[in-house]
């Protein structure tokens, strides 16, 4: 590694961690309807939205009403996006006259963007019109991220409120998360990206003649606005097929830094938002410490692995200190590894290098980041409520060890809460292992794998892990655009999204109905190094070891076969 690699890592952590406490407090004030510096500008817009939609902002929802409103909104969004993708050939803003998508691909894409996954079995510039990219995908990028933030806020209220069934109003939370939480930051990032050279235009694709005399079509479009929300909303879907490895999506080293920072900026800030809800920022620091520890462990392993020369190249006398196959020479190895670890830790799914070309252990780190269940920062809202599920599981295990009723911030965890926690532990095994096993055992679907042996198995395992974790990245060699995989990965995405959201809302309702007992000297402290260590061990044992046998058949076996 060179000096500029260390400067990149330092700049990344500084730009993420320094503004996080301020931004976290801002989100708390926004979601609780307190006045902020944006209130004079966006307050009238917010109230107009309520009047137009017929929403009573003062009406509270219990967890069932909250869940029904959320499901109805997401179902309507799915129906609209599915129709736009099917009918785009007959709709305006289609200068390239692209036809509508095939039905299974359109269904997969609609599910993908509604669930904040942004799995793409297509190339955007060759398949989607400007209208589909804007009205379809960009809108869902905003509201799917806002949905995750709304669910997190409902859980925070469930933990902090006493003897009530009210968790807030879904429509109000969705509106505030979009207007205040996402839109201003996206406008700022989009302007920065345009400054760096990302296109934002409705012009037709440009045509040029190369030096060799052949014609070349240069895709354009309103890219900067979608790229901004794809990163800040932890969505990840690329405007162009190769995502942020494309020079129009990510043209410079500065745009690369802006984008990789924006991937986890909001998830980190929301940890501090939780601290403001519970009136104890020590809880935030304990959770941040655990997230950072997991992130740094994964990044260290990935960097070490990626800087190992590949023994397979020794005989060809083309050995390199760090293999660059599959990476953008504009960014190099460290920037590519940092992005790969960040995007899988944050359930973002965007890429600036091809994960199919990563060394086996680097690919394994990316998979493990997703397999533990979107908790190492994770998606907007989804990452923290996933981590809070592990916090409650750690508290339950601690209670078993000392023979006391488990309790978190004054709320006792009883049979109903534990049952809901166990239900969430089944989400990733079902989405990854069960659906992946079905795909691997059938000769037709298994034909989507382009490589033999352990690497081929890793391709399939990565695909279903990415779908169930609502990540969206992929090993590029996997041919996912078949009816079988479109439907099965869509099912994995639905399980991965709503298999968590519904138990989380039920858990929030159950906790909100409880009275809060005062914490005393005998209460188990859920902050400090001891609890952080217990939480980390819980995630590794409960979340990670579930998938060790499948990892042994894929990236671990491939790593051992290289003969390092």
XYZ file of C-alpha atoms in Angstrom:
564
model
C 0.000 0.000 0.000
C 1.107 3.537 -0.780
C 0.739 6.780 1.153
C -2.315 7.806 -0.869
C -4.017 4.536 0.129
C -3.653 5.459 3.796
C -4.893 8.986 3.064
C -7.967 7.510 1.356
C -8.770 5.351 4.381
C -8.240 8.288 6.758
C -10.452 10.592 4.673
C -13.149 7.908 4.456
C -13.433 7.364 8.206
C -13.185 11.093 8.963
C -15.964 12.049 6.521
C -18.211 9.287 7.874
C -17.641 9.582 11.627
C -17.231 13.325 12.186
C -20.642 14.496 10.892
C -22.518 11.425 12.204
C -23.404 12.752 15.706
C -24.739 16.033 14.316
C -26.662 14.298 11.545
C -28.040 11.740 14.013
C -29.464 14.486 16.227
C -30.934 16.151 13.143
C -32.764 12.949 12.180
C -34.143 12.585 15.694
C -35.558 16.112 15.642
C -36.979 15.638 12.146
C -38.732 12.340 12.863
C -40.211 13.656 16.120
C -41.550 16.777 14.407
C -39.252 19.227 16.171
C -38.179 22.427 14.481
C -34.944 22.326 12.452
C -33.164 24.759 10.181
C -35.041 23.231 7.225
C -38.491 23.695 8.786
C -39.160 27.166 7.289
C -38.513 25.799 3.792
C -39.859 22.243 3.943
C -42.527 22.647 6.639
C -45.115 24.101 4.201
C -44.279 21.358 1.693
C -44.790 18.702 4.365
C -48.174 20.096 5.411
C -49.267 20.361 1.769
C -48.422 16.672 1.266
C -50.678 15.752 4.177
C -53.562 17.853 2.862
C -53.291 16.441 -0.665
C -53.061 12.846 0.591
C -55.787 13.290 3.215
C -53.432 12.293 6.054
C -54.146 13.336 9.623
C -50.686 13.990 11.003
C -51.895 13.833 14.606
C -53.341 10.333 14.250
C -51.224 7.547 15.794
C -50.976 3.960 14.513
C -50.609 0.793 16.536
C -48.195 -1.765 15.111
C -50.826 -3.549 13.023
C -52.092 -0.312 11.478
C -48.513 0.784 10.873
C -47.709 -2.525 9.170
C -50.852 -2.469 7.016
C -50.130 1.070 5.841
C -46.547 0.086 5.025
C -47.605 -3.042 3.125
C -50.291 -1.152 1.190
C -47.817 1.553 0.186
C -45.186 -0.955 -0.918
C -47.746 -3.006 -2.854
C -48.913 0.111 -4.692
C -45.306 1.042 -5.468
C -44.634 -2.448 -6.793
C -47.713 -2.322 -9.041
C -46.763 1.076 -10.483
C -43.147 0.118 -11.146
C -44.093 -3.258 -12.643
C -46.490 -1.530 -15.046
C -43.937 1.124 -16.044
C -41.309 -1.516 -16.829
C -43.709 -3.649 -18.858
C -45.123 -0.713 -20.809
C -42.068 1.512 -21.196
C -42.031 0.997 -24.963
C -45.323 2.913 -25.183
C -44.425 5.603 -22.634
C -42.669 8.958 -23.158
C -39.049 9.913 -22.351
C -37.746 6.937 -24.292
C -35.441 8.477 -26.917
C -33.820 5.133 -27.717
C -37.248 3.479 -28.253
C -36.424 0.641 -25.869
C -39.111 -2.065 -25.533
C -40.722 -3.101 -22.258
C -38.999 -5.692 -20.099
C -39.916 -9.386 -20.213
C -42.476 -10.110 -17.479
C -40.277 -12.137 -15.103
C -37.447 -9.609 -15.372
C -39.898 -6.734 -14.809
C -41.287 -8.513 -11.737
C -37.788 -9.180 -10.402
C -36.764 -5.555 -10.976
C -39.914 -4.164 -9.362
C -39.483 -6.366 -6.279
C -35.805 -5.451 -6.206
C -36.333 -1.703 -5.992
C -39.366 -1.857 -3.696
C -37.361 -3.932 -1.192
C -34.348 -1.560 -1.310
C -32.265 -4.347 -2.885
C -31.641 -2.983 -6.398
C -30.603 -6.370 -7.763
C -30.172 -5.861 -11.506
C -30.338 -8.733 -13.984
C -30.151 -6.216 -16.849
C -27.978 -3.358 -18.077
C -29.666 -0.021 -17.424
C -28.471 1.929 -20.473
C -29.501 -0.906 -22.815
C -32.824 -1.819 -21.169
C -34.505 1.148 -19.475
C -35.890 4.447 -20.719
C -35.336 7.735 -18.932
C -38.900 7.565 -17.600
C -38.337 4.092 -16.156
C -35.098 5.220 -14.528
C -36.711 8.342 -12.986
C -40.384 7.605 -12.283
C -39.747 3.942 -11.617
C -36.355 3.378 -10.060
C -35.371 6.735 -8.574
C -38.726 7.211 -6.835
C -38.458 3.755 -5.281
C -34.893 4.519 -4.218
C -36.288 7.364 -2.117
C -39.359 5.696 -0.645
C -37.797 2.274 0.022
C -35.033 3.949 2.041
C -37.629 6.120 3.793
C -39.621 2.982 4.624
C -36.611 1.455 6.364
C -36.070 4.651 8.345
C -39.746 4.707 9.347
C -39.563 1.117 10.662
C -36.459 1.971 12.693
C -38.199 4.981 14.238
C -41.206 2.806 15.119
C -38.895 0.362 16.918
C -37.156 3.213 18.771
C -40.547 4.444 19.959
C -41.519 0.934 21.000
C -38.410 0.699 23.165
C -38.849 4.125 24.769
C -42.643 4.508 25.145
C -44.562 3.062 28.079
C -47.933 1.333 28.313
C -49.167 2.414 24.896
C -49.966 0.842 21.578
C -48.995 3.903 19.538
C -45.890 3.830 17.362
C -46.444 7.016 15.365
C -47.981 7.529 11.945
C -46.428 5.661 9.017
C -47.442 8.285 6.461
C -45.936 11.089 8.523
C -42.733 9.152 9.145
C -42.421 8.294 5.444
C -42.946 11.919 4.418
C -40.465 13.340 6.910
C -37.826 10.724 6.100
C -38.097 11.563 2.401
C -38.388 15.352 2.584
C -35.901 16.105 5.340
C -33.820 12.961 5.633
C -32.999 12.123 2.027
C -33.866 14.897 -0.418
C -31.511 17.691 0.804
C -28.482 15.399 1.004
C -29.277 13.962 -2.427
C -29.480 17.415 -3.996
C -26.073 18.259 -2.540
C -24.455 15.000 -3.665
C -26.013 15.237 -7.150
C -24.522 18.720 -7.606
C -21.112 17.453 -6.489
C -21.335 14.574 -8.969
C -22.348 16.868 -11.836
C -19.355 19.035 -10.921
C -17.157 15.943 -11.254
C -18.572 15.091 -14.682
C -21.557 12.786 -14.103
C -24.203 13.474 -16.804
C -27.635 14.869 -15.946
C -29.450 15.354 -19.248
C -32.485 14.295 -21.270
C -30.556 14.349 -24.560
C -30.504 11.343 -26.872
C -27.550 8.977 -26.705
C -24.547 10.514 -28.463
C -22.967 8.925 -31.518
C -19.268 9.105 -32.272
C -16.731 7.611 -34.669
C -13.639 6.051 -33.099
C -10.083 6.402 -34.397
C -10.510 2.969 -35.953
C -13.486 4.281 -37.938
C -16.208 2.321 -36.153
C -19.384 3.873 -34.780
C -19.847 4.111 -31.033
C -23.003 4.924 -29.094
C -22.371 6.863 -25.880
C -25.240 6.476 -23.372
C -26.390 9.557 -21.503
C -29.336 10.412 -19.276
C -30.354 11.906 -15.918
C -27.719 9.870 -14.093
C -26.456 12.137 -11.289
C -29.817 12.360 -9.520
C -30.255 8.578 -9.432
C -26.659 7.925 -8.394
C -27.003 10.315 -5.448
C -30.013 8.521 -3.955
C -28.703 5.071 -4.880
C -25.743 5.729 -2.578
C -27.314 7.785 0.208
C -30.374 5.535 0.337
C -28.215 2.371 0.432
C -29.938 1.215 -2.741
C -27.026 0.602 -5.112
C -28.713 0.138 -8.488
C -26.590 1.517 -11.295
C -27.846 3.845 -14.015
C -25.357 2.028 -16.246
C -24.749 -1.702 -16.369
C -21.304 -1.777 -14.744
C -22.504 0.518 -11.972
C -19.929 2.773 -10.306
C -17.118 1.238 -12.360
C -18.559 3.221 -15.300
C -16.733 6.506 -15.944
C -20.051 8.352 -16.246
C -21.246 7.135 -12.836
C -17.916 7.544 -11.097
C -15.533 9.628 -13.181
C -12.841 10.775 -10.717
C -11.087 9.960 -7.461
C -13.165 12.711 -5.795
C -16.464 11.256 -7.025
C -15.275 7.855 -5.799
C -14.630 9.279 -2.311
C -17.958 11.156 -2.213
C -19.887 8.055 -3.246
C -18.217 5.520 -0.953
C -18.630 7.874 2.030
C -22.297 8.452 1.221
C -22.962 4.684 1.281
C -22.724 4.496 5.085
C -23.158 8.146 6.081
C -26.843 7.868 7.021
C -26.659 4.363 8.607
C -23.878 5.558 10.935
C -25.789 8.733 11.791
C -28.918 6.763 12.673
C -27.030 4.952 15.438
C -26.741 8.328 17.163
C -30.412 8.976 16.425
C -31.183 5.874 18.505
C -29.087 7.305 21.347
C -31.226 10.443 21.353
C -34.411 8.356 21.458
C -33.272 6.389 24.509
C -31.647 9.498 26.051
C -28.340 7.664 26.422
C -25.618 8.141 23.814
C -23.548 5.457 25.523
C -25.862 2.944 23.834
C -24.954 4.495 20.485
C -21.243 4.309 21.182
C -21.465 0.625 22.134
C -23.303 -0.227 18.913
C -20.958 1.901 16.771
C -17.971 0.187 18.379
C -19.352 -3.251 17.483
C -20.159 -2.200 13.919
C -16.707 -0.672 13.438
C -14.996 -3.747 14.885
C -16.809 -6.034 12.436
C -16.110 -3.625 9.574
C -12.403 -3.322 10.380
C -11.965 -7.080 10.771
C -13.553 -7.677 7.388
C -11.645 -4.833 5.706
C -8.317 -6.040 7.126
C -8.864 -9.597 5.867
C -10.011 -8.315 2.468
C -7.062 -5.951 2.046
C -4.574 -8.642 3.083
C -6.152 -11.132 0.686
C -6.341 -8.747 -2.253
C -2.697 -7.709 -1.923
C -1.536 -11.335 -2.152
C -0.093 -12.206 -5.580
C -1.993 -14.956 -7.347
C 0.113 -18.142 -7.536
C -1.669 -19.118 -10.746
C 0.110 -16.264 -12.536
C 3.640 -17.219 -11.506
C 4.243 -19.528 -14.458
C 3.101 -16.830 -16.860
C 5.712 -14.434 -15.393
C 3.108 -11.695 -14.988
C 3.076 -11.692 -11.206
C 1.871 -8.446 -9.607
C 1.971 -7.160 -6.042
C -1.807 -6.792 -6.174
C -3.737 -8.305 -9.098
C -5.720 -5.641 -10.975
C -7.908 -7.970 -13.039
C -11.511 -6.828 -12.676
C -10.545 -3.493 -11.074
C -10.565 0.037 -12.401
C -6.989 1.253 -12.837
C -8.329 4.741 -12.053
C -8.941 3.674 -8.459
C -6.574 0.789 -7.748
C -6.707 -2.021 -5.233
C -7.307 -0.229 -1.931
C -10.171 1.902 -3.239
C -11.762 -1.166 -4.828
C -11.496 -3.258 -1.643
C -12.769 -0.394 0.526
C -15.801 -0.065 -1.735
C -16.450 -3.828 -1.817
C -16.388 -4.070 1.977
C -18.441 -0.895 2.461
C -21.130 -1.747 -0.069
C -21.715 -5.230 1.369
C -21.553 -4.010 4.967
C -24.193 -1.393 4.163
C -26.522 -3.496 1.985
C -25.895 -0.986 -0.783
C -24.819 -3.261 -3.619
C -23.118 -0.707 -5.876
C -19.676 -1.701 -7.146
C -16.606 0.051 -8.562
C -14.885 -3.259 -9.375
C -16.094 -6.709 -10.391
C -16.573 -8.912 -7.309
C -16.277 -12.018 -9.473
C -12.585 -11.149 -9.861
C -11.829 -10.666 -6.175
C -9.507 -13.116 -4.455
C -11.483 -15.845 -2.642
C -11.154 -14.477 0.897
C -12.130 -10.981 -0.234
C -15.234 -12.433 -1.847
C -15.910 -14.353 1.369
C -15.724 -11.129 3.413
C -18.315 -9.586 1.105
C -20.579 -12.611 1.583
C -20.144 -12.727 5.364
C -20.979 -9.026 5.603
C -24.333 -9.858 4.049
C -24.893 -13.214 5.754
C -24.878 -11.802 9.279
C -28.105 -10.033 8.348
C -27.501 -6.434 7.341
C -26.121 -5.324 10.711
C -22.655 -3.887 9.943
C -24.140 -0.437 9.281
C -26.676 -2.009 6.907
C -29.345 -0.156 4.955
C -30.997 3.122 5.917
C -32.971 2.161 9.036
C -32.770 -1.536 8.207
C -29.171 -1.812 9.383
C -29.833 -0.461 12.853
C -33.072 -2.339 13.457
C -31.221 -5.486 12.349
C -28.471 -4.706 14.842
C -31.011 -3.982 17.588
C -32.424 -7.468 17.046
C -28.972 -8.858 17.809
C -28.720 -6.519 20.810
C -31.919 -8.044 22.201
C -30.654 -11.564 21.448
C -27.400 -10.762 23.283
C -29.400 -9.458 26.250
C -31.492 -12.648 26.228
C -28.370 -14.849 26.178
C -26.856 -12.823 29.018
C -30.046 -13.342 31.011
C -29.809 -17.085 30.480
C -26.208 -17.119 31.664
C -26.901 -15.290 34.926
C -30.361 -16.760 35.558
C -32.341 -13.520 35.341
C -35.238 -12.319 33.218
C -33.578 -10.513 30.310
C -34.196 -6.782 30.259
C -33.209 -4.037 27.819
C -33.414 -0.382 28.853
C -36.061 -1.212 31.435
C -38.200 -3.411 29.142
C -38.390 -7.109 30.065
C -38.045 -9.616 27.231
C -40.640 -12.335 27.656
C -41.921 -15.245 25.593
C -43.554 -13.187 22.833
C -40.481 -11.026 22.257
C -38.172 -14.042 22.183
C -40.427 -15.825 19.681
C -40.282 -12.796 17.382
C -36.493 -12.657 17.701
C -36.207 -16.342 16.798
C -38.416 -15.744 13.755
C -35.959 -13.131 12.469
C -33.062 -15.586 12.860
C -34.699 -17.827 10.245
C -34.870 -15.147 7.540
C -31.328 -15.399 6.147
C -31.052 -19.238 6.355
C -34.327 -19.640 4.452
C -33.506 -16.982 1.860
C -29.935 -18.144 1.285
C -29.609 -21.818 2.168
C -33.056 -23.157 1.290
C -33.637 -21.197 -1.921
C -29.971 -21.467 -2.906
C -30.016 -25.235 -2.382
C -33.052 -25.574 -4.632
C -31.306 -23.539 -7.339
C -28.071 -25.533 -7.022
C -29.804 -28.919 -7.152
C -31.720 -28.357 -10.399
C -29.698 -28.760 -13.617
C -31.452 -25.947 -15.484
C -30.996 -23.168 -12.909
C -27.496 -24.395 -12.045
C -26.556 -23.673 -15.659
C -26.476 -19.954 -14.782
C -23.093 -20.587 -13.137
C -20.251 -19.721 -15.518
C -17.319 -21.256 -13.620
C -16.690 -24.836 -12.484
C -15.869 -25.939 -8.970
C -15.787 -23.847 -5.832
C -15.861 -20.481 -7.611
C -18.993 -21.462 -9.503
C -20.684 -22.414 -6.244
C -19.608 -19.046 -4.817
C -21.350 -17.301 -7.704
C -24.665 -18.946 -6.902
C -24.235 -18.582 -3.131
C -23.419 -14.891 -3.528
C -26.492 -14.282 -5.687
C -28.969 -15.676 -3.165
C -27.111 -14.096 -0.247
C -27.285 -10.735 -1.991
C -31.005 -11.125 -2.649
C -31.934 -12.234 0.868
C -29.733 -9.539 2.434
C -31.361 -6.861 0.227
C -27.903 -5.956 -1.032
C -28.040 -6.224 -4.811
C -24.375 -6.750 -5.715
C -23.354 -9.882 -7.590
C -20.514 -12.032 -8.830
C -20.655 -10.844 -12.424
C -20.319 -14.325 -13.926
C -23.737 -15.482 -12.708
C -26.393 -15.508 -15.457
C -29.383 -14.447 -13.379
C -31.784 -13.348 -16.110
C -33.835 -16.540 -16.406
C -37.440 -17.042 -15.383
C -36.403 -19.367 -12.533
C -33.782 -17.096 -11.008
C -35.853 -13.959 -11.563
C -38.687 -15.483 -9.533
C -36.579 -17.226 -6.882
C -34.340 -14.229 -6.203
C -37.457 -12.041 -6.081
C -38.811 -14.396 -3.403
C -35.492 -14.183 -1.514
C -35.685 -10.369 -1.628
C -39.243 -10.338 -0.281
C -38.314 -12.739 2.529
C -35.244 -10.669 3.369
C -37.215 -7.425 3.531
C -40.570 -8.215 5.064
C -39.328 -11.213 7.053
C -37.593 -8.614 9.206
C -39.991 -5.657 8.961
C -43.121 -7.435 10.190
C -41.511 -9.067 13.279
C -39.734 -5.775 14.061
C -43.030 -3.875 14.039
C -44.706 -6.581 16.135
C -41.773 -6.409 18.542
C -42.067 -2.620 18.696
C -45.771 -2.897 19.512
C -45.120 -5.491 22.210
C -42.388 -3.408 23.849
C -44.408 -0.195 23.681
C -47.241 -1.867 25.597
C -44.936 -2.732 28.489
C -44.241 -0.552 31.480
C -40.635 0.433 31.993
C -38.873 -0.709 35.131
C -36.234 1.615 36.588
C -32.682 0.449 36.011
C -30.643 -0.182 39.139
C -27.243 -1.462 40.153
C -28.336 -5.041 39.439
C -29.387 -4.264 35.862
C -27.177 -5.668 33.118
C -25.349 -2.701 31.506
C -25.820 -2.560 27.742
C -22.940 -0.196 27.100
C -19.217 -0.421 27.545
C -16.589 -2.918 26.343
C -18.147 -5.979 28.005
C -21.483 -5.638 26.240
C -19.837 -4.660 22.963
C -17.773 -7.854 23.102
C -20.841 -9.951 23.963
C -22.737 -8.401 21.060
C -19.898 -9.057 18.634
C -19.591 -12.700 19.752
C -23.365 -13.134 19.445
C -23.338 -11.878 15.866
C -20.441 -14.144 14.906
C -21.879 -17.246 16.603
C -25.559 -16.845 15.803
C -25.321 -15.003 12.506
C -22.052 -16.138 10.992
C -21.593 -19.804 11.875
C -24.931 -20.675 10.271
C -23.240 -20.301 6.908
C -19.793 -21.764 7.636
C -20.466 -25.091 5.824
C -21.609 -23.305 2.675
C -18.603 -20.948 2.824
C -16.330 -23.999 3.167
C -17.680 -25.329 -0.140
C -17.190 -21.979 -1.880
C -14.595 -19.291 -1.114
C -12.679 -21.234 1.560
C -12.213 -24.240 -0.729
C -11.203 -21.934 -3.578
C -8.665 -20.144 -1.376
C -7.080 -23.431 -0.282
C -6.892 -24.616 -3.881
C -4.732 -21.632 -4.855
C -1.866 -22.876 -2.698
C -1.013 -19.650 -0.899
